[in-house]
PDB file of C-alpha atoms in Angstrom:
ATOM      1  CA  UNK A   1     135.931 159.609   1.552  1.00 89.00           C
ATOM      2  CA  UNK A   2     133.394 161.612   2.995  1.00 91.00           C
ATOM      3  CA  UNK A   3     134.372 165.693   4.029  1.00 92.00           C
ATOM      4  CA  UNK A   4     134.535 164.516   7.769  1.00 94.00           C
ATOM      5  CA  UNK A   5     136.923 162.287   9.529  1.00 94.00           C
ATOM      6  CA  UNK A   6     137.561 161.727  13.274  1.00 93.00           C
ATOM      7  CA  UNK A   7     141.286 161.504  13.970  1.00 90.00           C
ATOM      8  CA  UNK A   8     142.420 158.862  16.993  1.00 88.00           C
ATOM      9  CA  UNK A   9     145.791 158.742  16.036  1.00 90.00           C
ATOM     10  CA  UNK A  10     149.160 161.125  15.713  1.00 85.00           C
ATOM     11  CA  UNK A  11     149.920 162.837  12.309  1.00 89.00           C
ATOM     12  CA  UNK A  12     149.730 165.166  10.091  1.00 91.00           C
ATOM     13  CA  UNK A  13     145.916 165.210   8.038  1.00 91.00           C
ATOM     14  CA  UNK A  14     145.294 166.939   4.573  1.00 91.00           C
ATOM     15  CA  UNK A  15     142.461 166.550   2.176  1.00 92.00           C
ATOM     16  CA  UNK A  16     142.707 165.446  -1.354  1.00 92.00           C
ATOM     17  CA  UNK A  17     139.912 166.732  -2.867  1.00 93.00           C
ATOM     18  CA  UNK A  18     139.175 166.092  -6.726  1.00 93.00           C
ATOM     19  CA  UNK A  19     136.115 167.304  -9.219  1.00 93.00           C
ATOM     20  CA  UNK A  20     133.922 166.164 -11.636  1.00 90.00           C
ATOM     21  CA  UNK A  21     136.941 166.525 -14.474  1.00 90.00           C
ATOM     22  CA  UNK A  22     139.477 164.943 -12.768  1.00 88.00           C
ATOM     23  CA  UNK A  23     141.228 167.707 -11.149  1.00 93.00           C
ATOM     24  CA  UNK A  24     142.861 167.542  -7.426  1.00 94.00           C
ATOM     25  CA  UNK A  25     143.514 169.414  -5.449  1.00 93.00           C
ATOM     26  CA  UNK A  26     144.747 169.409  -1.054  1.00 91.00           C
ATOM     27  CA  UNK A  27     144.051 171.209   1.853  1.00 91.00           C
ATOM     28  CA  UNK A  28     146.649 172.613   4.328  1.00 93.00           C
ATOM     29  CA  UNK A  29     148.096 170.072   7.036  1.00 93.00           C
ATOM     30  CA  UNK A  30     146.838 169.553  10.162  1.00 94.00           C
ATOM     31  CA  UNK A  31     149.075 168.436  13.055  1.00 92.00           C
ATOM     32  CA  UNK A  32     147.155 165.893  15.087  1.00 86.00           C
ATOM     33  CA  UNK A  33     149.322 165.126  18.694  1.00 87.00           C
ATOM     34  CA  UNK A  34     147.842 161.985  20.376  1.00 83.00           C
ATOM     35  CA  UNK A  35     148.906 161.341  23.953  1.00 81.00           C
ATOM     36  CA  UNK A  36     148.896 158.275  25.259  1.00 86.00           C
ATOM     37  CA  UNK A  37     146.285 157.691  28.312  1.00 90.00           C
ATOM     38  CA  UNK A  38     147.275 155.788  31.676  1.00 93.00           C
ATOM     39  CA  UNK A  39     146.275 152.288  31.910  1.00 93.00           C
ATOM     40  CA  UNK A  40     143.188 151.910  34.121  1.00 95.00           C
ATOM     41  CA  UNK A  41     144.329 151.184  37.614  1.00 96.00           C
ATOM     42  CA  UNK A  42     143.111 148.277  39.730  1.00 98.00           C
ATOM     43  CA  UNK A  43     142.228 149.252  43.494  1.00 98.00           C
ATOM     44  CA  UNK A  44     143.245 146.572  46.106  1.00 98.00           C
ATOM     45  CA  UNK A  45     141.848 146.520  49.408  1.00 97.00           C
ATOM     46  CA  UNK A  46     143.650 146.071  52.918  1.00 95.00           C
ATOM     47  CA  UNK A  47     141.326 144.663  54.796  1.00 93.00           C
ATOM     48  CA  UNK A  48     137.976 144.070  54.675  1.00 96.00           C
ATOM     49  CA  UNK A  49     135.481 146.671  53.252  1.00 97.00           C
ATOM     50  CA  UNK A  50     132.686 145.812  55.743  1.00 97.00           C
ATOM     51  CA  UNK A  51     133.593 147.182  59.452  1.00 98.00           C
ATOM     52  CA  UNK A  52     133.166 148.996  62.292  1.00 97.00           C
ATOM     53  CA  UNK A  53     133.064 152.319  63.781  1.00 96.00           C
ATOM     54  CA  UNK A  54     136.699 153.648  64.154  1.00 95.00           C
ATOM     55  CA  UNK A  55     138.800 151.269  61.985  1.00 97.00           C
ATOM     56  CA  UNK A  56     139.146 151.342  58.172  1.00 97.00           C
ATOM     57  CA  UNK A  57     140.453 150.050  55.462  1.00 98.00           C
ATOM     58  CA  UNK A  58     143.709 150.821  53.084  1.00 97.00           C
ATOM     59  CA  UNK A  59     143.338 151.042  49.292  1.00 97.00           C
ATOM     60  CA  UNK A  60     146.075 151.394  46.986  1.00 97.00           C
ATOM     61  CA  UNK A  61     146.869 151.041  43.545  1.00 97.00           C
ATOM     62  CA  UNK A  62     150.295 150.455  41.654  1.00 96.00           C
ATOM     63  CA  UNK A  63     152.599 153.666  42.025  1.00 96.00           C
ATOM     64  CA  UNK A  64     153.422 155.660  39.378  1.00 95.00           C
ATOM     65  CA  UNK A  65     155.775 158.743  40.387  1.00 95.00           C
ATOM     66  CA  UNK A  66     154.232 160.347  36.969  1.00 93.00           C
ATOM     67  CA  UNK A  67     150.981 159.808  37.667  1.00 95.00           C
ATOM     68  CA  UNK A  68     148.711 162.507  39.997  1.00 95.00           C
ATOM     69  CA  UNK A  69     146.102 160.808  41.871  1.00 97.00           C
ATOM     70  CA  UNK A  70     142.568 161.746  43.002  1.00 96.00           C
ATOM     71  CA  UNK A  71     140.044 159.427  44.979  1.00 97.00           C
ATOM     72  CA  UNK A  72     136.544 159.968  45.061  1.00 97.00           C
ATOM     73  CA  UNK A  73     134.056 159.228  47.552  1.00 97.00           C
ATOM     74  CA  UNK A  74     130.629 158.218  45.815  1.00 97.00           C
ATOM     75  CA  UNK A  75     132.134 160.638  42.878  1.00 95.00           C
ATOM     76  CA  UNK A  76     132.905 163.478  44.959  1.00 95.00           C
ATOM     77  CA  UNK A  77     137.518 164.528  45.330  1.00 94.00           C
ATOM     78  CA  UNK A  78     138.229 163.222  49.207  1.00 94.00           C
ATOM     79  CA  UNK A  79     141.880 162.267  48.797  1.00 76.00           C
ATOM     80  CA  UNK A  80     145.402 163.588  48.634  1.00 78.00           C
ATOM     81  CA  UNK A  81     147.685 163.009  45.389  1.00 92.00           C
ATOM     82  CA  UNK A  82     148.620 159.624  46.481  1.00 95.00           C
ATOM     83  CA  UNK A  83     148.366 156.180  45.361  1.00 97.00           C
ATOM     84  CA  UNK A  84     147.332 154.444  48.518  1.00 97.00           C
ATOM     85  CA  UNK A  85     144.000 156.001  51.077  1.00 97.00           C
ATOM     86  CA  UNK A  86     142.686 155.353  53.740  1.00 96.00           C
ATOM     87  CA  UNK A  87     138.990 154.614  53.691  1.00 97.00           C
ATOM     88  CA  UNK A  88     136.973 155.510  56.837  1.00 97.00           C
ATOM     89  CA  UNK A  89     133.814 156.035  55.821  1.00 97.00           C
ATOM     90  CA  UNK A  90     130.343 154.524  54.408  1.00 98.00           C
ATOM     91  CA  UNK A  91     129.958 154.759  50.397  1.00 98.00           C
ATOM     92  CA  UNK A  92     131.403 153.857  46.843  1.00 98.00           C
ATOM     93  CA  UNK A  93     135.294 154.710  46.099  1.00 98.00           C
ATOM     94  CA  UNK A  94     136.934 154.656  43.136  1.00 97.00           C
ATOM     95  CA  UNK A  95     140.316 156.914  41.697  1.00 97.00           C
ATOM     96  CA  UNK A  96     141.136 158.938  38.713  1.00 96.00           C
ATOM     97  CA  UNK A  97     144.610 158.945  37.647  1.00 96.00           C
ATOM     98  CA  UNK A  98     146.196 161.722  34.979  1.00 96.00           C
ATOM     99  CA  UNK A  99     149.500 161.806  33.819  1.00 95.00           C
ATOM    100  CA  UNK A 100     151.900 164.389  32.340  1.00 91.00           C
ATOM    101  CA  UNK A 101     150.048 164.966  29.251  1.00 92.00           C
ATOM    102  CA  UNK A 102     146.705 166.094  31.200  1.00 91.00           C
ATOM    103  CA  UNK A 103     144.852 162.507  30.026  1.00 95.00           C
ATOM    104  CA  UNK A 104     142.709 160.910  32.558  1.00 95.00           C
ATOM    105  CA  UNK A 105     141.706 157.758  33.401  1.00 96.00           C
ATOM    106  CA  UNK A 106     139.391 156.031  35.889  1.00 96.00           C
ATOM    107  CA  UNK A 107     139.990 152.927  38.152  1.00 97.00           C
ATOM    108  CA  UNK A 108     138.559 149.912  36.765  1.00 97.00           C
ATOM    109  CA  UNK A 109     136.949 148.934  39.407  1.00 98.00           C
ATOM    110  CA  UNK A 110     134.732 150.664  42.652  1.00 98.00           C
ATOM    111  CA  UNK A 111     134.887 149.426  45.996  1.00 98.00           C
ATOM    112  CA  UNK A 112     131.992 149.677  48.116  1.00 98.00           C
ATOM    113  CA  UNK A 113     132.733 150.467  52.113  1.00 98.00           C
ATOM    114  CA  UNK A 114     130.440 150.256  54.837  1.00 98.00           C
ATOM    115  CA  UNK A 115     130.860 151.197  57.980  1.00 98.00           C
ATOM    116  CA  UNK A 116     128.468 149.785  60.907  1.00 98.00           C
ATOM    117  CA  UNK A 117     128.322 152.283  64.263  1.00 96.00           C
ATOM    118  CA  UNK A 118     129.531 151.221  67.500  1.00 96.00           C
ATOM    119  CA  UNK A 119     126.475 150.702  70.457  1.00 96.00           C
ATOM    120  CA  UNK A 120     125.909 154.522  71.838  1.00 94.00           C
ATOM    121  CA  UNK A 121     128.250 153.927  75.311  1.00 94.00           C
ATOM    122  CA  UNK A 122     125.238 154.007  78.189  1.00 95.00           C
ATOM    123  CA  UNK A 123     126.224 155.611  81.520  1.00 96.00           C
ATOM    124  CA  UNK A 124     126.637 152.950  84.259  1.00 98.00           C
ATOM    125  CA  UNK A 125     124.387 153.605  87.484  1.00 98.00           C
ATOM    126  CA  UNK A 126     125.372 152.420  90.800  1.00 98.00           C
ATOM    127  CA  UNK A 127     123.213 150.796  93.553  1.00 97.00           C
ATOM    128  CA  UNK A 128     125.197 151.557  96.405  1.00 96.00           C
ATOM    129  CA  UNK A 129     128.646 152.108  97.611  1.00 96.00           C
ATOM    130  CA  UNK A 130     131.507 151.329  95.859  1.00 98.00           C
ATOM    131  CA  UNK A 131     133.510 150.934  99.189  1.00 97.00           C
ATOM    132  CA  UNK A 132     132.292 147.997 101.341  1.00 97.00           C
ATOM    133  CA  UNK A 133     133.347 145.496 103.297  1.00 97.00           C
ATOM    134  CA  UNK A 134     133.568 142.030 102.805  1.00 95.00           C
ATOM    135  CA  UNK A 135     130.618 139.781 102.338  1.00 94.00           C
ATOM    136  CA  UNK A 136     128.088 142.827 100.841  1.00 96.00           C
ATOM    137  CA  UNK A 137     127.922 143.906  97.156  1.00 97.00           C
ATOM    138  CA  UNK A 138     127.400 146.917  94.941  1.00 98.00           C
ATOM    139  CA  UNK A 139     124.746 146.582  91.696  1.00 98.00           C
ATOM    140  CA  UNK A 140     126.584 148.249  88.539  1.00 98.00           C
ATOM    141  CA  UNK A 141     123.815 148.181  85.247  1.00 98.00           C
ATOM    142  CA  UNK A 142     123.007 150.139  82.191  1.00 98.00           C
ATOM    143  CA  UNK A 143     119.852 150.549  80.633  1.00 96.00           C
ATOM    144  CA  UNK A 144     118.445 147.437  78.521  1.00 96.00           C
ATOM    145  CA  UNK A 145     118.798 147.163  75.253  1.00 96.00           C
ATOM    146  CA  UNK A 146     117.611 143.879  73.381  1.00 95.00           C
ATOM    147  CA  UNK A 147     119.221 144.351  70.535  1.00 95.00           C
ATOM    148  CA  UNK A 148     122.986 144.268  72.483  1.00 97.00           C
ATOM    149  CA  UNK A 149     124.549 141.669  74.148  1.00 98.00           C
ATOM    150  CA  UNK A 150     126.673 142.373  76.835  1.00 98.00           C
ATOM    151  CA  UNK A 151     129.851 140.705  78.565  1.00 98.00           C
ATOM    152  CA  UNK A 152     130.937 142.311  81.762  1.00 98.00           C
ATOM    153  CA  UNK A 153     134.369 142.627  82.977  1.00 98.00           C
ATOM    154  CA  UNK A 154     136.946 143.052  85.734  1.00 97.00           C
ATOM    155  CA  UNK A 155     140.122 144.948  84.194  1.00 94.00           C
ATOM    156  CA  UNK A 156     140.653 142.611  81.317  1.00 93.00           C
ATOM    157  CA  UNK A 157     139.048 139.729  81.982  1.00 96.00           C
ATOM    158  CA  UNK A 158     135.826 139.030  81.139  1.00 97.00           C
ATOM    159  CA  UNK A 159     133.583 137.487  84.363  1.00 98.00           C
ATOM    160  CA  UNK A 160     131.897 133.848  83.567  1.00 97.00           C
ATOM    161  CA  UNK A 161     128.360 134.376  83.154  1.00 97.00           C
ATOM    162  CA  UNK A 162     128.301 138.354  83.998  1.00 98.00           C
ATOM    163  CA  UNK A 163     125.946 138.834  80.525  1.00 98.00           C
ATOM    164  CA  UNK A 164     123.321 140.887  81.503  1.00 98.00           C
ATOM    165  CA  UNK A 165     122.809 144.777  81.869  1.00 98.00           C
ATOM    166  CA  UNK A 166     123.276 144.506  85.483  1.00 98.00           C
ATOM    167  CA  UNK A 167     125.859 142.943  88.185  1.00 98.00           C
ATOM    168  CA  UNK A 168     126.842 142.771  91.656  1.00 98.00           C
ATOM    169  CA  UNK A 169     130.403 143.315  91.856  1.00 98.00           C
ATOM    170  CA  UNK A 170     131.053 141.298  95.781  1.00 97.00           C
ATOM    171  CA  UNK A 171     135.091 141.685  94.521  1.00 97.00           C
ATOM    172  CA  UNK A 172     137.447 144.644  94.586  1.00 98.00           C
ATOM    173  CA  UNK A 173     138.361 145.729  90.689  1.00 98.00           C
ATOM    174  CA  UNK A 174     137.745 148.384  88.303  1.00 98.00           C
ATOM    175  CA  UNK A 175     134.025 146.787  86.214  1.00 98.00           C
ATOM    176  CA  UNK A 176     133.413 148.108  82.855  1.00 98.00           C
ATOM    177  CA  UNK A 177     131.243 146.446  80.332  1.00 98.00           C
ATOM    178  CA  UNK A 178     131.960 145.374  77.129  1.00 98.00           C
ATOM    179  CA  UNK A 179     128.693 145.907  74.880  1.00 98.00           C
ATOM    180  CA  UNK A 180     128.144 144.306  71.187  1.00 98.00           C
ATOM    181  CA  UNK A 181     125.453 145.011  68.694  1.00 97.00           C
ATOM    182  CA  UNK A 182     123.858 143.347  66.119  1.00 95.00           C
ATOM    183  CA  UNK A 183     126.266 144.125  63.537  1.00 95.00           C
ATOM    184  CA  UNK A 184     129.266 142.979  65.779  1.00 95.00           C
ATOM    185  CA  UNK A 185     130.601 145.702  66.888  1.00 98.00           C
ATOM    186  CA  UNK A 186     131.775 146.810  70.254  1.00 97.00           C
ATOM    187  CA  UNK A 187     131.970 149.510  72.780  1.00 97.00           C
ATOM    188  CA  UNK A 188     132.914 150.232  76.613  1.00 97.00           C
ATOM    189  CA  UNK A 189     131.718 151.889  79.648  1.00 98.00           C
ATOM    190  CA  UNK A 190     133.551 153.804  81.665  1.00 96.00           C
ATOM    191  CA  UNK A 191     135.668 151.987  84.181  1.00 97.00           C
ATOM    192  CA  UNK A 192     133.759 151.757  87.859  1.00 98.00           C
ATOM    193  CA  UNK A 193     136.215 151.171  91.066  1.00 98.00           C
ATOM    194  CA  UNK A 194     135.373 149.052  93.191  1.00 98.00           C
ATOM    195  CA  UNK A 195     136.663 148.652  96.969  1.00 97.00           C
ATOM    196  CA  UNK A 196     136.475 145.598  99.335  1.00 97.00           C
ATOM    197  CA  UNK A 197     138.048 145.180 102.768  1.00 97.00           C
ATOM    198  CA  UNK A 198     138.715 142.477 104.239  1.00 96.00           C
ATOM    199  CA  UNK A 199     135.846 141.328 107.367  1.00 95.00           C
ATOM    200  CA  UNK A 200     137.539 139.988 110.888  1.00 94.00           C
ATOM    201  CA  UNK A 201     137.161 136.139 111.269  1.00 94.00           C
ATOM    202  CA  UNK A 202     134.263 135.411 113.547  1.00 96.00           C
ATOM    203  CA  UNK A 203     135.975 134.842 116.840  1.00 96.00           C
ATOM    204  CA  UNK A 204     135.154 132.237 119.430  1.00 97.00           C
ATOM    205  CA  UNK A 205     134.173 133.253 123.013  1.00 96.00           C
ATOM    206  CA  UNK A 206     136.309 131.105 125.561  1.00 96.00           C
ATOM    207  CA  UNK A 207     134.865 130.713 129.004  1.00 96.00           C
ATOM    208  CA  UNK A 208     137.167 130.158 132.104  1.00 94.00           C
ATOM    209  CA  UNK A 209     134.718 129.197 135.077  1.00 93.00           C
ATOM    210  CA  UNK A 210     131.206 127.690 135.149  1.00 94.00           C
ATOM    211  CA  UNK A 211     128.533 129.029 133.245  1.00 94.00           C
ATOM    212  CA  UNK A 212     126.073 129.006 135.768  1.00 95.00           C
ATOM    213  CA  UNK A 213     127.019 130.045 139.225  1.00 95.00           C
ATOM    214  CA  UNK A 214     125.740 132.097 142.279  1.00 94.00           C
ATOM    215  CA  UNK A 215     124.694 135.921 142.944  1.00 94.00           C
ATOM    216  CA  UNK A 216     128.161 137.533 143.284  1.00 93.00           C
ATOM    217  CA  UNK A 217     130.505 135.403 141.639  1.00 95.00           C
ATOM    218  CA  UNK A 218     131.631 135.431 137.658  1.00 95.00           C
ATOM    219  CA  UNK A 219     133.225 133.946 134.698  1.00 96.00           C
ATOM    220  CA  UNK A 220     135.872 135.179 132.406  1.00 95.00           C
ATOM    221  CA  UNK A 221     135.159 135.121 128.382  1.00 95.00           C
ATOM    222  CA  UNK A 222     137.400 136.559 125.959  1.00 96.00           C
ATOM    223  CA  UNK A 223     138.809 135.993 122.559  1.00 96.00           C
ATOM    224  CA  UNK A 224     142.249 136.105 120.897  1.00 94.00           C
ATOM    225  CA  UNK A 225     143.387 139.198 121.334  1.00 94.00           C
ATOM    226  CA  UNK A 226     144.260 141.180 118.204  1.00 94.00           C
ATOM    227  CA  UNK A 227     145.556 145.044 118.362  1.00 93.00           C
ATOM    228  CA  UNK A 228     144.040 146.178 115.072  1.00 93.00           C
ATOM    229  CA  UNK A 229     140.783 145.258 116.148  1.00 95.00           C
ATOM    230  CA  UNK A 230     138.004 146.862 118.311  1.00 95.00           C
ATOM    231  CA  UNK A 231     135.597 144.810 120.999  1.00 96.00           C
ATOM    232  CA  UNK A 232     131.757 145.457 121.617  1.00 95.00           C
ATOM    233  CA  UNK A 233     130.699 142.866 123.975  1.00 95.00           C
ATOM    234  CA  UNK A 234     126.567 142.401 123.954  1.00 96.00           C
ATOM    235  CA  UNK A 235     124.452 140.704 126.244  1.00 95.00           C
ATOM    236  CA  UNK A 236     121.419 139.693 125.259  1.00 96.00           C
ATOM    237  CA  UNK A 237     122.200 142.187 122.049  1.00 93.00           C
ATOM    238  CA  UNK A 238     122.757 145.288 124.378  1.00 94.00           C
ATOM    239  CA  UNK A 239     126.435 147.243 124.706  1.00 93.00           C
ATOM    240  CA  UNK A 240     127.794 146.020 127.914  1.00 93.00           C
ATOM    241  CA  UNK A 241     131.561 146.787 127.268  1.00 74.00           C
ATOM    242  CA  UNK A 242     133.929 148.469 124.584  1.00 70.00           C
ATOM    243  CA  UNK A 243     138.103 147.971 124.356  1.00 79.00           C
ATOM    244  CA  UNK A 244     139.005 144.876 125.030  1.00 92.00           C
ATOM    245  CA  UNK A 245     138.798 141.273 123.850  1.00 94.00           C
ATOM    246  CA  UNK A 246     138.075 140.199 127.419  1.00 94.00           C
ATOM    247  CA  UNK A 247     134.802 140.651 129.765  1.00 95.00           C
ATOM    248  CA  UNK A 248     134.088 139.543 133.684  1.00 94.00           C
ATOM    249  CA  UNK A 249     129.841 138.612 133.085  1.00 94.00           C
ATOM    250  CA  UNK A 250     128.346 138.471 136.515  1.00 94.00           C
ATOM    251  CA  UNK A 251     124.560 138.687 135.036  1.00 94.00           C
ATOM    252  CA  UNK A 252     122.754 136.462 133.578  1.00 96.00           C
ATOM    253  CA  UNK A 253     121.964 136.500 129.571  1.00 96.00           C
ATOM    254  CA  UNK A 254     123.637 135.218 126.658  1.00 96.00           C
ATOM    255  CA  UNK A 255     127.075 137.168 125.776  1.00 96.00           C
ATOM    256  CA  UNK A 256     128.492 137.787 122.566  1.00 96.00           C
ATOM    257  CA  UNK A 257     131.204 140.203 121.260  1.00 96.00           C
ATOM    258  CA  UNK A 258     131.463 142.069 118.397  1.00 96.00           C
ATOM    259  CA  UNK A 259     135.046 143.072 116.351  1.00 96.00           C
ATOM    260  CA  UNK A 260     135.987 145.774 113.967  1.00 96.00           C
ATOM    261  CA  UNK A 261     139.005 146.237 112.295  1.00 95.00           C
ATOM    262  CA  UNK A 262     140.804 148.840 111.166  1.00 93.00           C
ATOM    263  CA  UNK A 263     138.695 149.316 107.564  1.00 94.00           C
ATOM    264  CA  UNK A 264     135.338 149.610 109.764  1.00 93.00           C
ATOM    265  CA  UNK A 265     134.341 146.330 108.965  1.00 96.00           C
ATOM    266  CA  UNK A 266     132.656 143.879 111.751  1.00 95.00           C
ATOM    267  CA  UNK A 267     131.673 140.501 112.665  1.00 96.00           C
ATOM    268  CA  UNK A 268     129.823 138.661 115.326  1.00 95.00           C
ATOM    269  CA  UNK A 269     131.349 136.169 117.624  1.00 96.00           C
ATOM    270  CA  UNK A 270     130.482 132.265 116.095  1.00 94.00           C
ATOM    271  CA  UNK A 271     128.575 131.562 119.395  1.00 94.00           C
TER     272      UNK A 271
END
């Protein structure tokens, strides 16, 4: 009854308007169109919303083939015109949905995402070489951080008790380490090769004759006889003869032969 009124629904709006003696009269028609407005859309989540560095999450809300769609990152238009995304990033999404009419209408709900980094991947050093024979070791370690924990590992397998920044790899493999922080989440170095061959069994010296004996006689020593390997014989820790896994001693002094195989690798005689 006043000469305002707010129209919220369709028609078609005139207005009777009468004077002090009674007399009416109307204004023209107006044509009021009302459209109706999508239903606010509930986001689901995938997953969950709190993760790391490289993974994400899937939101979606019920599809509506007449429906456009636009997601917003903390307010801001990131997405395509679908009804699913996929959230990779720290903040606050929601979606706005029109439909053919041009009405718009926002999710009812916001889903906060946050993304924790990965540890920053160090650069492994290495204390040595990387090819060795059996019985020595290489150290492999990384800088020390106390806020990561770290779990080293040979190809897939994590080694039992390898969980500091540093290890002696004594086995061939390829080492990486696996490195967690605080917030759970994980990263790799690169992979380091590592190369062990195989040391000779300590042979045993035989002796064919008497140990002790006169000025111009001699005893035969020797050892199985292996054609991969190489002989040093020693006396008294001098070179006395190469080639061959026997010797004739006809001095005095303690003997003892050396062997190398084929990889380089060596080992004393076990007496």
């Amino acid at each position: 009854t006043t000469n305002i009124y707010a129209a919220t629904d369709s028609g078609k709006y005139k207005l009777d308007i009468s004077n002090a003696e009674g007399c009416t009269n109307q204004t023209q028609e107006v044509n009021v169109n009302v459209s109706a407005t999508p239903s606010s859309p509930l986001i689901s989540t995938e997953g969950v919303t709190t993760f790391c560095q490289g993974d994400s999450i899937n939101l979606s809300v019920a599809h509506n083939p007449a429906y456009t769609y636009n997601w917003k990152l903390n307010g801001g238009a990131i997405g395509t015109n679908n009804s699913t995304f996929i959230a990779k990033s720290s903040g606050n999404y929601s979606l706005e949905v029109s439909n053919a009419s041009g009405c718009v209408v926002n999710s009812s709900n916001i889903v906060p995402v946050t993304v924790n980094a990965k540890p920053t991947v160090p650069t492994v050093s290495i204390s040595g070489n990387t090819d060795f024979c059996q019985g020595g070791n290489v150290v492999l370690s990384v800088i020390n951080n106390l806020a990561n924990t770290y779990q080293w590992m040979n190809k897939v397998n994590n080694i039992s008790g390898a969980t500091t920044n540093s290890y002696a790899a004594t086995d061939s493999g390829k080492y990486k380490l696996n490195i967690s922080n605080a917030e759970g989440c994980t990263n790799q170095t690169q992979e380091v090769t590592v190369n062990v061959s195989p040391t000779p069994s300590a042979p045993l010296i035989s002796t064919f004759g008497d140990t002790i004996f006169c000025t111009g006689d001699s005893i035969l020593l020797s050892v199985a006889d292996n054609p991969t390997y190489t002989y040093q014989w020693k006396l008294n820790e001098v070179a006395v003869g190469q080639g061959n896994s026997s010797i004739i001693a006809r001095n005095s002094g303690e003997y003892s032969v050396q062997v190398v195989n084929s990889f380089g690798c060596s080992v004393l005689s076990s007496n």
